[in-house]
Coordinates of C-alpha atoms in Angstrom, one line a residue:
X1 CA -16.8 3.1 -18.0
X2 CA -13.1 3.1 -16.2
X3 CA -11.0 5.9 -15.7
X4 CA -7.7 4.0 -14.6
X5 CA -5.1 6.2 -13.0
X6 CA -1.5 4.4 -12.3
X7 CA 1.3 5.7 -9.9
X8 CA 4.7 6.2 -11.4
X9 CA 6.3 7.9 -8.7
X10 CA 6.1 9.6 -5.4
X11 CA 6.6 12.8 -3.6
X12 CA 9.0 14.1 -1.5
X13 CA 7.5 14.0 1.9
X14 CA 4.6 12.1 3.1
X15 CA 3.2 15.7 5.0
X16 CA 3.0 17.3 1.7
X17 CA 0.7 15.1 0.3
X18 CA -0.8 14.3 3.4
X19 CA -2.0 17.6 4.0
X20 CA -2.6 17.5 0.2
X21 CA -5.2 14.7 0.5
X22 CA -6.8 16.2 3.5
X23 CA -7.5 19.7 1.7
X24 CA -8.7 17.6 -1.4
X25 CA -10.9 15.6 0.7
X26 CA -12.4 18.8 3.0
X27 CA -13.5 20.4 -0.3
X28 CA -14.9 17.3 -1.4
X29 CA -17.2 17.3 1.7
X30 CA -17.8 21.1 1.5
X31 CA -19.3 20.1 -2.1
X32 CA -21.1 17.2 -0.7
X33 CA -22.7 19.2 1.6
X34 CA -23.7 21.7 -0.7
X35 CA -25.0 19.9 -3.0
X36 CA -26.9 17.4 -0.7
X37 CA -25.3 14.2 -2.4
X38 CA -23.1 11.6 -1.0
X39 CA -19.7 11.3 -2.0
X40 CA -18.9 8.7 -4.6
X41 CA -18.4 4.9 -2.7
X42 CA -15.4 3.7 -1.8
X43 CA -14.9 0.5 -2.6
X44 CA -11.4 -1.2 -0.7
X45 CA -10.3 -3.9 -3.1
X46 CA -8.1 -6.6 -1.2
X47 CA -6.7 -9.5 -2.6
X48 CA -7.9 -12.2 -0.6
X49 CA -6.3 -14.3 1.6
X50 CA -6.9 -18.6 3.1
X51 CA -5.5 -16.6 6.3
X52 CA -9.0 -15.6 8.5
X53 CA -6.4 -12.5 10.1
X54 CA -6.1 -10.8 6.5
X55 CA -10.0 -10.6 6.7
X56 CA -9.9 -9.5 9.9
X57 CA -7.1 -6.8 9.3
X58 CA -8.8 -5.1 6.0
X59 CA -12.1 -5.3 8.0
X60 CA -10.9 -3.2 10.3
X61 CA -8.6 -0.6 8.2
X62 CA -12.2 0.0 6.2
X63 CA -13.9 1.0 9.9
X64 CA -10.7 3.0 10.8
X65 CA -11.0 4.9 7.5
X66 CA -14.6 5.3 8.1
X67 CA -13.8 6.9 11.5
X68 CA -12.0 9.1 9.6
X69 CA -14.8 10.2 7.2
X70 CA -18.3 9.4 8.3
X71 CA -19.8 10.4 5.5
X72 CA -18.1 8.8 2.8
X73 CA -19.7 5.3 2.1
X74 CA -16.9 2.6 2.3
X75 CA -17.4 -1.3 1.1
X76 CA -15.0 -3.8 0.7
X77 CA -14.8 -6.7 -2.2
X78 CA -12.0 -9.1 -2.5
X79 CA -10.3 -10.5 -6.0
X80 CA -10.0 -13.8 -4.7
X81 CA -10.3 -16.2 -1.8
X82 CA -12.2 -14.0 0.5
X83 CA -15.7 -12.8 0.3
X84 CA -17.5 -10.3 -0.5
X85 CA -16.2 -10.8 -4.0
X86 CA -15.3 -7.6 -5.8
X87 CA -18.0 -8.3 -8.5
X88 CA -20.3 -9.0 -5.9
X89 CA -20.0 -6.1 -3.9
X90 CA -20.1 -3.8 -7.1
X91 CA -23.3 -5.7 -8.0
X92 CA -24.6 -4.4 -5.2
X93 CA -24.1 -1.0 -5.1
X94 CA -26.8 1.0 -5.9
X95 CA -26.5 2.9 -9.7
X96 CA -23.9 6.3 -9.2
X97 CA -20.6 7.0 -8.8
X98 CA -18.0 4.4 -7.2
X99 CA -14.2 4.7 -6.7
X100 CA -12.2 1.2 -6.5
X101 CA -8.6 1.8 -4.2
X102 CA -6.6 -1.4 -4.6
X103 CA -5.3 -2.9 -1.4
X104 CA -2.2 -3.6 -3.4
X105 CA 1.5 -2.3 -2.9
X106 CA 2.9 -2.4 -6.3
X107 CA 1.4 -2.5 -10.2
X108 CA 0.8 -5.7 -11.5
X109 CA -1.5 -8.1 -13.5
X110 CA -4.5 -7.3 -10.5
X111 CA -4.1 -3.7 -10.5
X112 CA -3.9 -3.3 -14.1
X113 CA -6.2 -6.1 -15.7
X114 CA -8.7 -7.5 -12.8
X115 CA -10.1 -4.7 -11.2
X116 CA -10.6 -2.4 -14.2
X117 CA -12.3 -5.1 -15.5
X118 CA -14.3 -5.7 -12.6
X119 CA -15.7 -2.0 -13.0
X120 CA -16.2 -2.5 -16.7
X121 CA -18.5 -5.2 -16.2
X122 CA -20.3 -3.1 -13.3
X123 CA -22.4 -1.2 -15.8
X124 CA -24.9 0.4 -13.5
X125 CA -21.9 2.4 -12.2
X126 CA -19.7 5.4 -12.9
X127 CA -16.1 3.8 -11.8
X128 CA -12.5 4.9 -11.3
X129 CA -9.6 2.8 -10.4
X130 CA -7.3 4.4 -8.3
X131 CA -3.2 3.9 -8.1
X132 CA -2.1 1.2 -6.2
X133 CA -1.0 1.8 -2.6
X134 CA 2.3 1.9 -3.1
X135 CA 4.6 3.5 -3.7
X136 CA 4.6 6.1 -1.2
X137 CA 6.7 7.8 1.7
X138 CA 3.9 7.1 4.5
X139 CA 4.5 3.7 3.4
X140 CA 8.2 4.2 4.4
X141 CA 6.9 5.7 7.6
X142 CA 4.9 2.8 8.3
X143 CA 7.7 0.1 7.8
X144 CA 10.1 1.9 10.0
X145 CA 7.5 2.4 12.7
X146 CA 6.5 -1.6 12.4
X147 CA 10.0 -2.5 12.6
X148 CA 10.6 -0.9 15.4
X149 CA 7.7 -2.1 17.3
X150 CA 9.6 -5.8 16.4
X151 CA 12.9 -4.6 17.9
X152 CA 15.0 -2.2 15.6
X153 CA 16.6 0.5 17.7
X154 CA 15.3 4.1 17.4
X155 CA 18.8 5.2 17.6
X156 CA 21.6 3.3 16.1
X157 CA 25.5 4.5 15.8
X158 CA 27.2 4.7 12.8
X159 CA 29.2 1.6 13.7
X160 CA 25.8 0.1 14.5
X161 CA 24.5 0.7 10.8
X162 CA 27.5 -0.1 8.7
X163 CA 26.5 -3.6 10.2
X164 CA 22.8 -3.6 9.5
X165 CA 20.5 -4.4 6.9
X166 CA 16.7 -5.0 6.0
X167 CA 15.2 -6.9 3.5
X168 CA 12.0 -5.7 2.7
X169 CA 9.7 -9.0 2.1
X170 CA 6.8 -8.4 -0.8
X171 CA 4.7 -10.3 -3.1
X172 CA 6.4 -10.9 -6.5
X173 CA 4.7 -10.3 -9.9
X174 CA 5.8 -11.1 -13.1
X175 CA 5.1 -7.2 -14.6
X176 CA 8.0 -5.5 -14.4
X177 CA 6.4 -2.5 -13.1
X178 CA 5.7 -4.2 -9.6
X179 CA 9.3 -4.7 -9.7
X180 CA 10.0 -0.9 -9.9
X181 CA 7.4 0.2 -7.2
X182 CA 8.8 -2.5 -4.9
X183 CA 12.3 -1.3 -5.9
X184 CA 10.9 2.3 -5.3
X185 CA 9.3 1.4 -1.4
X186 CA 13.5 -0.5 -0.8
X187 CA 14.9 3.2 -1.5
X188 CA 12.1 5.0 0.2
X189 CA 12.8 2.8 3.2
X190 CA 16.4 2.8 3.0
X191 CA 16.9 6.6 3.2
X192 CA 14.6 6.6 6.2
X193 CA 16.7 4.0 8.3
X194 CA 19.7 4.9 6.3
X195 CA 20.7 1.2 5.8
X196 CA 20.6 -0.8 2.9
X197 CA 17.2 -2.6 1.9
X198 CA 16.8 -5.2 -0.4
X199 CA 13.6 -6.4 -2.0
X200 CA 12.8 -10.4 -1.5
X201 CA 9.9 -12.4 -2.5
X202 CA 8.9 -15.3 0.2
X203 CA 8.0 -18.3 -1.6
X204 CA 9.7 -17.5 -5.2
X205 CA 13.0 -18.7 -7.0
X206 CA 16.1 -19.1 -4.6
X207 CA 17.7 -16.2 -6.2
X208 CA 15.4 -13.5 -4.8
X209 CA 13.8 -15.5 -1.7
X210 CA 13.9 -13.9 1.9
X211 CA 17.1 -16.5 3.1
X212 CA 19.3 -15.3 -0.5
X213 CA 19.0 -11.5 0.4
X214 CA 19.7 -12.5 3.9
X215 CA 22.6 -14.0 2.9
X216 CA 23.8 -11.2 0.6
X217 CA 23.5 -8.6 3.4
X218 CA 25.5 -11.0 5.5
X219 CA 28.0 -11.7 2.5
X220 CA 28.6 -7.8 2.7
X221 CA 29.6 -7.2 6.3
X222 CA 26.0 -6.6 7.3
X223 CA 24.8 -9.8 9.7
X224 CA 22.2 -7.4 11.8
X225 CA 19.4 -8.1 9.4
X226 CA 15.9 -7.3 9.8
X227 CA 12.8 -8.5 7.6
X228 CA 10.2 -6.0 7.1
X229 CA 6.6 -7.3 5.8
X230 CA 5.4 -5.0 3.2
X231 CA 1.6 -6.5 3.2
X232 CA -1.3 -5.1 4.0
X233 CA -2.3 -7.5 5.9
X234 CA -1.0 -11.1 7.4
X235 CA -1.4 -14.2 4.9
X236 CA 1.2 -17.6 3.8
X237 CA 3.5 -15.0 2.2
X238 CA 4.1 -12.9 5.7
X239 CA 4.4 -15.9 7.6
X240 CA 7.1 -17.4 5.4
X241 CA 8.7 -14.1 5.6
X242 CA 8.8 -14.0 9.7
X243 CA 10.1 -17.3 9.8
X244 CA 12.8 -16.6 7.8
X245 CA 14.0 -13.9 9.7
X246 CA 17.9 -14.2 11.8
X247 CA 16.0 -11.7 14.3
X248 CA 13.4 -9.2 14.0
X249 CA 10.3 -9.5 12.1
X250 CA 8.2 -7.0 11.4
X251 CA 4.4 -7.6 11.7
X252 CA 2.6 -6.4 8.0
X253 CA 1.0 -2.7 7.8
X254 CA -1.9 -4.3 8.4
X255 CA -4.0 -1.1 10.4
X256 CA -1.6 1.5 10.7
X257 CA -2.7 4.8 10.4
X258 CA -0.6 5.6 7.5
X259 CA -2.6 3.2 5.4
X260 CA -6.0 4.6 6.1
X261 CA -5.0 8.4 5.4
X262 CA -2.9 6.8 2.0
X263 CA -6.4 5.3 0.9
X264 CA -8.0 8.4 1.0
X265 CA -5.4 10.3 -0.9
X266 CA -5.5 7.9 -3.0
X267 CA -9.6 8.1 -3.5
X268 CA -9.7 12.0 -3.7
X269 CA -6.9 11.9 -6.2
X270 CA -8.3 9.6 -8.5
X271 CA -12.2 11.4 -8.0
X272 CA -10.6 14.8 -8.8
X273 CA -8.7 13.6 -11.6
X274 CA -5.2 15.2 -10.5
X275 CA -2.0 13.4 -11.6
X276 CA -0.8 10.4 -9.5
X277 CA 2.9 11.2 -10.2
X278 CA 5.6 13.3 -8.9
X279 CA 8.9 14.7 -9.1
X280 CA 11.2 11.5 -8.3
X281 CA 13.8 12.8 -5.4
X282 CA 17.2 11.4 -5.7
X283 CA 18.2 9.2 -2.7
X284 CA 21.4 8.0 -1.4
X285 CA 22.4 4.7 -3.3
X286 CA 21.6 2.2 -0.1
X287 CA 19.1 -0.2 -1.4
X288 CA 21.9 -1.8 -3.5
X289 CA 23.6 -2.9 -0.6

């Protein structure tokens, strides 16, 4: 049986729940301990990728976030394209509790539809699916700190960002709540550089592809444009995005530490059952550049 817990919003600063997630998770060992049983699995659901890097890259966000707690079994299962299959990965799991985190940035037909049904058909186990990744503000932290590995300036004057922008490359989904979480990441985003970001969708319709919100920034006085790759990892959708970009290009989140402590937020918060939503804090209107 599935317990399915869904994001609708996020908090107000990634330390709060940061330090929220680790106090969750040190009581869950403390229990663990106590009660000589392991933790429920973690099982990291990627999509899947023809890229061989994506594997690569979720490979080794599953060892970093082993490093950061040994005890807690981690696996890994893919939807699509990649193996170990999700189903085959549950299948192998011996019979007790298991906690599926999606790999995934936004709601959508996977989060909502494939993997709970996945764990449905796992009957040997006790599942629950957690939110999706996104969104989140160590998300936010984690875009600004890959863009500015590509090139964006730590520092830039207030001349400097009147003439800026960022388009904030993700996959598209036809659910209209993957549209809101993207939308939701744009503002996150755009308060922290305190530029405007636009959402964009490499491979989809002209009117919301990487080159139109380009344009659009351009169109408003804002020809310093950087596209920022919000994927977990680097696949045909990231590479369209880079080589769309006028100048920099930020690499996906790939293995940042900001994604490894989010997954286990996200797995304590969906094992102990607390609510996935927040208080929504107002931003300055920027992503609507």
């Amino acid at each position: 049986m599935t317990d399915e817990f869904e994001s609708t919003g996020t908090t107000s600063t990634a330390g709060l729940l940061t330090m929220i997630s680790d106090q969750l998770g040190d009581q869950l060992s403390h229990v663990s301990l106590r009660g000589r049983r392991k933790p429920p699995a973690l099982v990291l659901v990627a999509h899947g990728s023809r890229d061989p890097r994506a594997l690569t890259t979720v490979t080794a966000l599953a060892h970093r976030i082993q490093e950061l707690r040994p005890a807690l079994p981690v696996h890994l299962g893919h939807i699509e394209l990649d193996e170990p299959l999700l189903t085959d990965t549950l299948t192998r799991l011996r019979p007790g509790r298991a906690v599926l985190v999606p790999l995934l940035l936004s709601r959508g037909h996977h989060v909502k539809h494939d993997i709970p049904g996945a764990a449905d058909a796992a009957d040997h186990l006790r599942t629950r699916v957690a939110a999706p990744l996104g969104p989140h503000p160590l998300l936010a932290d984690a875009l600004h700190d890959r863009l500015t590995e590509a090139g964006w300036p730590a520092q830039q004057s207030e001349r400097a960002r009147r003439r800026s922008g960022v388009v904030l490359a993700a996959a598209g989904s036809r659910d209209p709540d993957a549209a809101v979480d993207i939308r939701r990441t744009a503002d996150l985003l755009a308060h922290r550089l305190g530029v405007p970001v636009i959402p964009a969708h490499p491979g989809s319709a002209e009117a919301s592809d990487v080159p139109a919100a380009v344009r659009a920034l351009a169109a408003q006085g804002r020809p310093r444009t950087a596209v920022a790759a919000y994927f977990t990892a680097p696949g045909r959708f990231a590479t369209q995005a880079a080589a769309a970009a006028p100048g920099i290009a930020a690499a996906p989140l790939g293995t940042h530490p900001a994604l490894a402590r989010l997954v286990l937020h996200r797995y304590d918060t969906a094992l102990t059952g607390a609510p996935q939503t927040a208080p929504h804090t107002a931003l300055p209107d920027l992503a609507t550049a």
